[in-house]
Coordinates of C-alpha atoms and ligand atoms in Angstrom, one line a residue:
X159 CA 35.7 123.5 151.2
X160 CA 37.8 127.3 150.1
X161 CA 34.8 129.8 148.6
X162 CA 36.8 130.4 144.9
X163 CA 35.7 127.2 143.0
X164 CA 37.6 127.2 139.9
X165 CA 35.0 127.9 136.6
X166 CA 34.9 123.6 136.0
X167 CA 34.7 123.5 140.0
X168 CA 31.0 124.2 139.2
X169 CA 29.7 123.1 135.4
X170 CA 27.8 120.6 134.4
X171 CA 29.5 119.4 131.2
X172 CA 27.5 118.4 128.6
X173 CA 28.5 116.3 126.1
X174 CA 28.4 116.4 122.0
X175 CA 29.7 113.5 119.4
X176 CA 29.9 115.5 116.9
X177 CA 28.6 113.7 113.5
X178 CA 25.0 112.9 115.1
X179 CA 25.0 116.7 116.5
X180 CA 22.9 118.4 113.7
X181 CA 22.9 118.4 110.2
X182 CA 24.1 122.0 108.7
X183 CA 25.0 120.4 105.0
X184 CA 22.8 118.4 104.5
X185 CA 24.6 115.4 103.3
X186 CA 23.8 113.4 106.8
X187 CA 25.5 113.4 108.4
X188 CA 26.6 116.2 112.0
X189 CA 28.6 119.5 111.6
X190 CA 30.7 122.2 113.8
X191 CA 28.3 125.1 111.4
X192 CA 25.0 122.7 112.8
X193 CA 26.1 122.8 116.5
X194 CA 26.6 126.8 116.3
X195 CA 22.4 125.8 114.7
X196 CA 22.3 125.1 119.2
X197 CA 23.9 127.1 120.8
X198 CA 22.0 128.9 122.2
X199 CA 19.4 125.4 122.7
X200 CA 22.3 124.9 125.5
X201 CA 22.6 127.8 126.8
X202 CA 19.1 128.1 127.8
X203 CA 18.7 124.2 128.2
X204 CA 21.5 125.1 131.4
X205 CA 24.8 123.3 130.5
X206 CA 27.8 125.6 130.3
X207 CA 30.4 123.3 129.2
X208 CA 30.5 121.4 126.3
X209 CA 32.5 118.2 125.6
X210 CA 33.3 117.8 121.5
X211 CA 34.0 114.2 120.5
X212 CA 37.1 114.2 118.8
X213 CA 36.4 116.6 115.0
X214 CA 39.4 116.7 113.7
X215 CA 41.4 115.1 109.9
X216 CA 40.1 111.5 109.8
X217 CA 39.2 108.8 107.5
X218 CA 36.7 108.1 110.6
X219 CA 37.2 103.9 110.4
X220 CA 36.4 104.9 114.6
X221 CA 34.4 107.6 114.1
X222 CA 37.5 110.4 114.9
X223 CA 38.8 108.6 117.3
X224 CA 41.3 108.0 114.5
X225 CA 43.2 110.5 113.7
X226 CA 45.4 111.5 110.9
X227 CA 46.3 115.4 111.8
X228 CA 45.6 116.5 115.1
X229 CA 46.1 120.3 113.9
X230 CA 43.2 120.3 111.3
X231 CA 39.9 120.2 111.4
X232 CA 37.6 117.0 110.0
X233 CA 36.4 118.2 106.1
X234 CA 33.3 116.7 106.7
X235 CA 33.0 118.8 110.3
X236 CA 33.5 121.9 108.7
X237 CA 36.4 124.1 108.4
X238 CA 39.5 125.6 110.9
X239 CA 36.8 129.0 110.0
X240 CA 34.4 126.5 111.7
X241 CA 36.3 126.0 114.6
X242 CA 36.5 129.0 115.5
X243 CA 33.7 130.9 115.2
X244 CA 32.1 128.0 117.3
X245 CA 35.1 128.9 120.0
X246 CA 34.0 132.2 120.0
X247 CA 30.5 132.0 119.2
X248 CA 31.1 129.8 122.4
X249 CA 32.6 132.3 124.3
X250 CA 30.4 135.3 123.2
X251 CA 27.5 132.9 125.7
X252 CA 29.8 132.3 128.7
X253 CA 29.8 129.1 127.4
X254 CA 33.1 126.4 127.9
X255 CA 34.8 124.1 125.1
X256 CA 36.3 120.6 126.1
X257 CA 37.4 119.0 123.6
X258 CA 38.4 115.4 123.0
X259 CA 42.2 114.5 123.0
X260 CA 43.6 111.1 122.0
X261 CA 47.2 111.4 123.2
X262 CA 47.6 107.5 123.1
X263 CA 47.0 106.6 119.4
X264 CA 47.3 107.8 115.6
X265 CA 45.3 106.2 112.5
X266 CA 47.3 103.6 110.9
X267 CA 46.9 105.8 108.1
X268 CA 49.0 109.0 109.7
X269 CA 51.9 109.6 108.0
X270 CA 54.4 109.6 111.6
X271 CA 53.2 106.2 111.6
X272 CA 53.8 105.6 107.4
X273 CA 57.0 106.7 108.0
X274 CA 57.3 104.9 110.9
X275 CA 56.9 102.0 108.9
X276 CA 58.8 102.6 105.6
X277 CA 62.4 100.7 107.6
X278 CA 63.7 100.1 110.3
X279 CA 66.0 103.4 110.2
X280 CA 63.7 105.7 109.4
X281 CA 63.4 108.8 112.2
X282 CA 60.0 108.3 112.9
X283 CA 60.5 104.6 113.8
X284 CA 61.3 104.7 117.8
X285 CA 57.9 107.3 117.7
X286 CA 55.8 104.2 118.0
X287 CA 56.5 100.7 119.6
X288 CA 58.9 98.6 117.1
X289 CA 60.3 95.0 118.5
X290 CA 61.0 91.6 117.3
X291 CA 58.8 88.2 117.7
X292 CA 59.8 85.1 119.6
X293 CA 60.7 82.3 118.4
X294 CA 60.4 80.7 113.9
X295 CA 61.9 83.7 112.7
X296 CA 60.8 86.2 114.3
X297 CA 57.0 85.5 112.9
X298 CA 55.5 85.1 116.6
X299 CA 54.1 88.8 118.4
X300 CA 57.2 89.8 120.8
X301 CA 54.3 88.7 124.5
X302 CA 51.0 87.6 125.5
X303 CA 49.2 90.9 125.1
X304 CA 45.2 91.7 124.3
X305 CA 44.5 94.6 123.1
X306 CA 40.8 96.3 125.0
X307 CA 38.7 94.7 121.6
X308 CA 39.7 91.2 122.7
X309 CA 42.4 89.5 119.9
X310 CA 46.1 89.6 120.6
X311 CA 48.0 93.4 120.6
X312 CA 50.6 93.0 118.1
X313 CA 50.6 93.8 114.2
X314 CA 53.1 92.3 112.4
X315 CA 55.8 94.3 109.4
X316 CA 57.2 92.1 107.1
X317 CA 59.1 94.3 105.2
X318 CA 61.0 95.0 108.6
X319 CA 60.4 92.0 110.0
X320 CA 58.8 93.7 113.2
X321 CA 55.8 94.1 115.7
X322 CA 54.6 96.7 116.3
X323 CA 52.1 97.0 119.5
X324 CA 48.8 98.8 120.1
X325 CA 46.1 98.3 122.2
X326 CA 42.2 99.2 121.6
X327 CA 41.8 98.6 117.1
X328 CA 45.5 98.2 114.3
X329 CA 43.9 100.0 113.3
X330 CA 44.7 103.0 115.4
X331 CA 48.8 102.0 116.9
X332 CA 50.2 103.0 120.5
X333 CA 52.7 106.3 119.8
X334 CA 55.9 105.6 122.0
X335 CA 56.0 107.9 124.9
X336 CA 59.3 107.0 126.5
X337 CA 60.7 108.8 123.3
X338 CA 61.3 112.3 124.2
X339 CA 60.1 113.5 120.6
X340 CA 56.3 111.7 120.6
X341 CA 55.7 114.1 124.2
X342 CA 56.7 116.6 123.4
X343 CA 55.1 117.4 119.4
X344 CA 51.4 116.0 121.7
X345 CA 52.7 118.8 124.2
X346 CA 53.0 121.0 121.5
X347 CA 49.8 120.2 120.6
X348 CA 47.7 120.5 123.5
X349 CA 49.4 124.7 123.5
X350 CA 48.4 124.4 120.3
X351 CA 44.3 124.2 120.4
X352 CA 45.2 126.3 124.4
X353 CA 46.3 129.1 122.6
X354 CA 44.2 129.6 120.0
X355 CA 41.3 129.4 123.4
X356 CA 39.8 125.8 124.4
X357 CA 39.2 125.5 128.2
X358 CA 40.6 122.6 128.9
X359 CA 40.6 118.0 127.6
X360 CA 38.5 115.2 127.9
X361 CA 41.9 112.4 127.0
X362 CA 40.5 109.7 125.8
X363 CA 41.5 106.5 126.8
X364 CA 45.0 107.8 128.9
X365 CA 45.3 104.6 131.5
X366 CA 46.6 102.7 129.0
X367 CA 49.5 105.7 127.4
X368 CA 52.1 103.6 129.1
X369 CA 53.2 99.7 128.6
X370 CA 55.7 97.9 130.0
X371 CA 59.5 98.5 129.4
X372 CA 60.5 94.8 129.5
X373 CA 57.5 93.7 128.0
X374 CA 56.6 91.2 130.4
X375 CA 53.7 88.8 130.0
X376 CA 50.2 89.1 131.3
X377 CA 48.0 86.3 133.0
X378 CA 45.7 84.5 132.9
X379 CA 42.6 85.5 134.6
X380 CA 39.0 84.2 135.2
X381 CA 37.3 87.2 133.7
X382 CA 35.6 87.1 130.5
X383 CA 34.2 90.8 130.2
X384 CA 36.0 93.8 131.8
X385 CA 33.9 95.8 135.0
X386 CA 33.9 99.4 135.8
X387 CA 36.5 97.9 138.3
X388 CA 39.1 95.5 137.5
X389 CA 40.0 95.8 134.0
X390 CA 41.4 92.3 133.0
X391 CA 39.6 90.7 131.0
X392 CA 39.0 88.1 128.0
X393 CA 40.8 85.7 130.9
X394 CA 44.0 87.9 131.5
X395 CA 45.2 90.7 133.5
X396 CA 45.8 93.8 132.1
X397 CA 49.2 94.8 134.5
X398 CA 51.7 95.9 132.5
X399 CA 50.0 97.5 129.3
X400 CA 47.4 100.0 131.6
X401 CA 47.2 102.0 134.4
X402 CA 51.3 101.6 135.8
X403 CA 53.3 103.7 137.9
X404 CA 55.0 106.2 134.6
X405 CA 51.0 107.0 133.6
X406 CA 49.6 108.0 136.7
X407 CA 53.5 110.8 136.5
X408 CA 52.9 110.8 132.5
X409 CA 49.4 112.7 134.5
X410 CA 51.4 115.9 136.4
X411 CA 53.6 116.3 134.1
X412 CA 50.3 117.7 131.0
X413 CA 48.6 118.7 134.5
X414 CA 51.8 121.5 134.5
X415 CA 51.2 122.0 131.0
X416 CA 47.7 123.0 131.4
X417 CA 49.4 125.8 134.1
X418 CA 50.6 127.7 131.9
X419 CA 47.9 129.2 131.7
X420 CA 45.6 131.3 133.4
X421 CA 42.9 133.6 132.9
X422 CA 40.8 131.7 132.4
X423 CA 42.1 127.9 134.1
X424 CA 41.7 125.1 131.5
X425 CA 40.9 121.9 132.8
X426 CA 41.5 117.8 131.6
X427 CA 39.5 114.8 133.0
X428 CA 40.3 111.7 132.2
X429 CA 39.4 108.8 130.2
X430 CA 40.7 105.8 132.4
X431 CA 39.6 102.5 133.7
X432 CA 39.6 101.1 137.3
X433 CA 39.0 100.4 140.8
X434 CA 37.8 104.4 142.0
X435 CA 41.5 104.0 144.3
X436 CA 42.8 103.6 141.4
X437 CA 41.3 106.3 139.1
X438 CA 42.7 108.9 142.2
X439 CA 45.6 108.3 141.7
X440 CA 45.5 110.1 138.0
X441 CA 44.5 113.6 140.4
X442 CA 48.1 112.7 142.3
X443 CA 49.6 112.7 145.4
X444 CA 48.9 116.5 146.1
X445 CA 45.4 117.2 143.0
X446 CA 48.7 118.3 140.8
X447 CA 47.8 115.7 138.3
X448 CA 44.2 115.1 136.1
X449 CA 41.8 117.1 137.5
X450 CA 38.6 115.0 137.1
X451 CA 38.2 111.9 136.0
X452 CA 35.1 109.8 134.7
X453 CA 34.4 106.9 137.8
X454 CA 32.8 104.1 136.0
X455 CA 31.9 102.7 138.6
X456 CA 29.2 104.5 140.1
X457 CA 26.8 103.8 136.5
X458 CA 27.2 100.2 137.5
X459 CA 25.4 101.0 140.6
X460 CA 23.5 103.7 139.1
X461 CA 21.8 101.6 136.7
X462 CA 21.4 98.5 139.1
X463 CA 18.6 101.2 140.0
X464 CA 19.3 99.6 144.2
X465 CA 19.9 102.5 146.3
X466 CA 22.1 100.8 149.0
X467 CA 24.5 99.9 146.3
X468 CA 24.6 103.4 144.9
X469 CA 24.8 104.3 148.2
X470 CA 28.0 102.6 148.7
X471 CA 29.9 103.6 145.6
X472 CA 29.3 107.9 146.4
X473 CA 30.3 106.6 149.7
X474 CA 34.3 105.2 147.8
X475 CA 34.2 108.4 145.9
X476 CA 33.2 110.4 148.2
X477 CA 36.0 109.2 150.5
X478 CA 38.8 108.5 147.9
X479 CA 37.9 112.3 146.7
X480 CA 37.8 114.4 149.2
X481 CA 37.0 118.5 148.6
X482 CA 38.9 119.6 147.1
X483 CA 39.1 116.3 144.7
X484 CA 36.0 117.1 142.8
X485 CA 34.6 113.7 140.8
X486 CA 32.3 113.1 137.7
X487 CA 29.2 111.7 137.8
X488 CA 28.2 110.0 134.5
X489 CA 25.1 107.8 133.2
X490 CA 26.2 107.7 129.7
X491 CA 29.1 108.0 127.1
X492 CA 29.9 107.3 123.1
X493 CA 30.6 104.0 123.6
X494 CA 28.0 103.0 126.2
X495 CA 24.5 102.1 126.0
X496 CA 21.6 104.4 127.0
X497 CA 21.3 104.4 130.6
X498 CA 17.2 105.0 130.1
X499 CA 16.9 101.2 128.3
X500 CA 18.3 100.5 131.6
X501 CA 15.6 101.4 133.0
X502 CA 13.5 100.0 130.1
X503 CA 12.7 103.5 128.7
X504 CA 10.6 105.1 131.7
X505 CA 10.7 108.2 132.2
X506 CA 9.6 108.3 135.9
X507 CA 12.8 106.6 136.1
X508 CA 14.6 109.0 134.5
X509 CA 14.0 111.6 136.4
X510 CA 15.0 110.0 139.7
X511 CA 18.3 109.6 138.3
X512 CA 19.2 113.8 137.0
X513 CA 17.7 114.1 139.7
X514 CA 20.1 112.5 141.8
X515 CA 23.1 113.5 139.6
X516 CA 22.7 117.2 139.0
X517 CA 22.7 116.7 143.6
X518 CA 25.7 115.0 143.3
X519 CA 29.0 117.1 145.1
X520 CA 31.4 117.4 141.0
X521 CA 30.9 117.4 137.9
X522 CA 27.9 116.0 136.1
X523 CA 28.3 114.8 132.3
X524 CA 24.9 114.5 130.2
X525 CA 25.5 113.3 127.1
X526 CA 23.7 114.5 124.1
X527 CA 19.8 112.6 124.2
X528 CA 19.9 112.0 127.6
X529 CA 18.7 115.0 128.5
X530 CA 15.5 114.6 126.7
X531 CA 15.5 109.8 126.8
X532 CA 16.5 109.4 123.5
X533 CA 16.5 105.5 124.4
X534 CA 19.1 102.9 122.7
X535 CA 18.4 102.1 119.4
X536 CA 19.3 97.9 117.9
X537 CA 21.2 97.8 115.5
X538 CA 23.0 94.3 113.6
X539 CA 26.4 93.6 114.0
X540 CA 25.9 93.4 110.5
X541 CA 25.1 97.1 110.1
X542 CA 27.4 97.6 112.2
X543 CA 29.2 102.2 111.3
X544 CA 31.8 100.7 114.2
X545 CA 34.4 99.0 114.1
X546 CA 34.2 96.7 117.2
X547 CA 30.4 96.4 116.4
X548 CA 32.4 95.1 112.7
X549 CA 35.2 92.7 114.1
X550 CA 32.1 91.6 115.7
X551 CA 29.8 90.6 113.2
X552 CA 30.4 86.8 112.2
X553 CA 30.4 85.5 115.7
X554 CA 26.8 84.7 116.5
X555 CA 27.3 86.6 120.3
X556 CA 25.5 89.1 120.5
X557 CA 23.1 87.8 122.1
X558 CA 25.0 86.1 125.4
X559 CA 26.1 89.4 125.2
X560 CA 23.5 91.7 125.5
X561 CA 22.5 89.5 129.0
X562 CA 25.0 90.8 129.7
X563 CA 24.1 94.2 129.1
X564 CA 26.6 94.9 126.9
X565 CA 26.3 96.1 122.9
X566 CA 28.9 94.8 121.2
X567 CA 28.4 97.4 118.7
X568 CA 28.3 101.1 120.4
X569 CA 25.8 102.7 117.0
X570 CA 23.4 102.3 119.5
X571 CA 24.0 105.4 121.6
X572 CA 24.9 107.3 118.1
X573 CA 21.9 107.8 116.0
X574 CA 21.5 111.6 115.2
X575 CA 20.6 113.6 117.8
X576 CA 16.1 114.3 117.6
X577 CA 14.8 118.1 117.9
X578 CA 11.7 117.6 116.0
X579 CA 8.5 115.4 114.8
X580 CA 9.3 115.4 111.5
X581 CA 11.0 112.9 109.0
X582 CA 14.6 112.5 109.9
X583 CA 13.7 114.0 113.4
X584 CA 15.0 117.3 112.2
X585 CA 18.8 116.2 112.6
X586 CA 19.5 116.9 108.7
X587 CA 18.7 120.1 106.6
X588 CA 17.4 118.0 103.8
X589 CA 14.7 115.8 105.2
X590 CA 15.4 112.7 102.9
X591 CA 19.2 112.1 103.3
X592 CA 19.8 108.1 104.5
X593 CA 21.7 110.1 107.8
X594 CA 24.6 107.8 108.4
X595 CA 22.8 106.2 111.6
X596 CA 19.3 105.8 111.9
X597 CA 16.8 107.5 114.1
X598 CA 16.4 105.4 116.2
X599 CA 11.8 105.4 115.8
X600 CA 10.7 107.0 118.3
X601 CA 12.1 110.3 117.2
X602 CA 8.0 112.0 116.8
X603 CA 7.4 111.7 120.6
X604 CA 10.5 112.2 121.5
X605 CA 12.1 114.1 120.4
X606 CA 13.5 118.3 121.5
X607 CA 10.3 119.9 119.8
X608 CA 7.7 118.4 121.6
X609 CA 9.2 117.1 124.9
X610 CA 9.4 121.8 125.3
X611 CA 5.9 122.7 125.2
X612 CA 5.4 119.6 127.9
X613 CA 5.5 120.6 131.2
X614 CA 5.6 117.0 132.1
X615 CA 8.8 116.6 130.2
X616 CA 12.2 114.6 130.5
X617 CA 13.4 118.7 129.3
X618 CA 11.8 120.6 131.2
X619 CA 13.0 117.8 134.4
X620 CA 16.4 118.0 133.2
X621 CA 16.1 122.4 132.7
X622 CA 14.1 122.3 136.1
X623 CA 17.1 120.4 138.2
X624 CA 19.8 122.6 135.9
X625 CA 18.3 125.6 137.0
X626 CA 18.7 125.1 140.8
X627 CA 21.9 123.8 140.6
X628 CA 23.1 126.9 138.9
X629 CA 21.8 129.0 141.6
X630 CA 22.9 127.3 145.4
X631 CA 25.7 126.5 146.5
X632 CA 25.7 123.7 148.3
X633 CA 24.9 121.9 145.8
X634 CA 28.0 123.0 143.4
X635 CA 30.5 123.6 146.6
X636 CA 28.5 121.8 149.5
X637 CA 29.8 119.2 150.9
X638 CA 27.3 115.6 151.1
X639 CA 25.7 113.6 153.7
X640 CA 24.1 110.8 154.1
X641 CA 20.8 110.6 156.1
X642 CA 19.4 108.1 158.0
X643 CA 16.5 106.9 156.7
X644 CA 16.3 103.5 159.0
X645 CA 15.0 100.4 157.6
X646 CA 13.6 102.6 154.5
X647 CA 17.3 103.0 153.3
X648 CA 16.4 99.7 151.3
X649 CA 13.5 101.9 149.3
X650 CA 15.3 105.6 149.3
X651 CA 18.6 107.0 149.5
X652 CA 18.8 110.8 151.3
X653 CA 21.1 113.0 151.0
X654 CA 22.1 116.3 152.2
X655 CA 24.6 119.6 150.6
X656 CA 25.4 121.9 153.1
X657 CA 27.5 125.3 152.4
X658 CA 28.0 128.3 155.2
X659 CA 24.1 127.9 156.4
X660 CA 23.0 126.7 152.8
X661 CA 21.2 123.1 153.1
X662 CA 19.2 121.3 150.8
X663 CA 18.0 117.7 151.6
X664 CA 17.4 115.2 148.5
X665 CA 15.3 112.8 148.8
X666 CA 15.0 109.4 146.2
X667 CA 12.5 107.3 146.2
X668 CA 13.6 104.2 144.2
X669 CA 11.0 101.9 144.7
X670 CA 7.2 101.9 143.7
X671 CA 5.4 102.6 146.9
X672 CA 5.1 105.9 148.8
X673 CA 6.4 106.4 152.3
X674 CA 5.5 108.3 155.0
X675 CA 9.0 109.3 155.8
X676 CA 9.9 110.7 159.3
X677 CA 12.4 113.6 159.9
X678 CA 12.3 117.2 161.5
X679 CA 13.1 120.0 160.2
X680 CA 11.6 123.7 160.9
X681 CA 9.3 124.7 158.0
X682 CA 10.8 122.3 154.7
X683 CA 10.1 123.8 151.8
X684 CA 9.8 122.5 148.4
X685 CA 12.4 123.2 145.8
X686 CA 12.0 120.4 143.3
X687 CA 10.0 117.1 142.8
X688 CA 9.3 115.1 140.0
X689 CA 5.8 114.7 140.2
X690 CA 3.7 116.7 137.2
X691 CA 1.9 119.4 139.2
X692 CA 3.4 119.1 143.4
X693 CA 3.5 122.6 144.4
X694 CA 3.8 122.3 148.2
X695 CA 5.4 119.5 150.5
X696 CA 2.5 117.7 153.0
X697 CA 4.8 118.6 156.4
X698 CA 2.6 117.6 159.3
X699 CA 4.3 119.5 161.8
X700 CA 3.4 117.3 164.2
X701 CA 4.4 113.8 163.4
X702 CA 8.0 114.8 161.3
X703 CA 6.6 113.2 158.5
X704 CA 5.8 113.8 155.0
X705 CA 4.6 111.6 152.4
X706 CA 7.5 110.8 149.2
X707 CA 5.7 109.1 146.2
X708 CA 7.0 105.5 144.2
X709 CA 10.3 107.0 141.9
X710 CA 10.1 110.3 144.0
X711 CA 12.9 112.8 143.6
X712 CA 13.2 115.6 145.9
X713 CA 14.9 118.8 147.0
X714 CA 14.2 120.2 149.9
X715 CA 15.4 123.3 151.7
Ligands
GLC469 C1 37.6 105.1 124.4 C2 36.6 105.9 123.1 C3 36.7 105.3 122.2 C4 37.8 104.9 120.9 C5 38.9 104.2 122.1 C6 39.7 104.2 121.0 O1 37.7 104.9 124.7 O2 36.1 107.0 124.2 O3 35.0 106.2 121.1 O4 36.9 103.7 120.3 O5 38.6 105.2 123.1 O6 40.0 105.7 121.0

């Protein structure tokens, strides 16, 4: 690996869902001024980069992923001036801002779409994908494509007797990237934000940008729920609407826009679904596409809490994306149940996973609240604010899906950040306001204020790990080598991170039993342990062994 790492190769990224982070105006909804208040908290936590879920103008049907103006701030969150202040204050603290960019679709209320839908001759008609229907006077959709959320992917407009294509929800219509005007407009919008100084973009459902030009039908597939390896779902393949060769090429065009900017270089991370091998194609044949992508397969492995399964996925990631390619390691985001709840909210286990995430090679992403162990909150579909939850509220299927670890409402991971043990968890300046989603009833115990003063809290564990990650070159840029523990590989995972003469060894025990691990090393030093008050390594130099406690994570120098 080359010596000069780019800023994004050695950063840790924290995701903020603006609606839920900090409410400064007291209306129960988070806002940009609230985020500004908390920048010092983030700086002290040890994260350098923040990715913001969308704060652009939007009717908020999908809470900001449905945009009506890509160049304006939604008034609920603040003003353009607030945005500029936020960016400046971040840069003053040597922090970087990554904004969410929704290239794939606009809100159905976007003026472009209103124009496009008005008549067939409108200059914006070809900005979206309009087609004649099949049979009986065009009243059947053009093909059999299904959306990502279930149901057909076409919406009928009687005024022009045509159908328009959408991949996610009918309130969000897909833009037509085969039209150069659309591409131009969206690239210029990216430049608009880059000129303001944003440091990068997280690209929303990028794998859905292009669809088959001939609109070929997708085939039946015996798979109900999408997996992190395969995009097929609800008994349908997604061969013709996702991960098209044109979309891989598009990632290189996006990169060229980023490369117009230097000092600092700008960064792209793609939300793309598929196997690690498919996702790899978004990096471009010569690392000339996206800088990195999410690798969701890792989440499934991590929450299984099975070291061999985890090691297998890490090996596949390392093989597909050897340095200088940069992988990412995430455990959650605003679409997924919080990882700690898969671990039955066990802090000891969460500390172990945090140790793993922050010692692997690549970019770790921390979703707000993960650092304090905020749990997933049960929210009834009937009360759901999430449009997916609302869509399924009438179906008696939530019990079945929860058996598969799938939640039909994403509200559970979007509840207000828990800052203090006060009413409303200190989220809002107004203690009595009804927050947009209810606060988890765990807030009296699980919150920043309480955890800051407890040396053994999850928060302090994250802080220590981040300090170590920021200090050691081997964690930022070192190669990764697995350590063979023989039969204990069934219960433990161990790897080494090496950069020049610096070497750190990481041992992670996924079982409740303690072991004496055989490992020969001259005078090893304990750098970090998840076990409270463990300050020294009891290394037996006669037997070349040391004790690893149940669920312990260790970093040795
Ligand atoms: C992405 C976002 C999700 C959003 C969807 C449609 O998957 O993460 O929150 O609803 O795209 O934009």
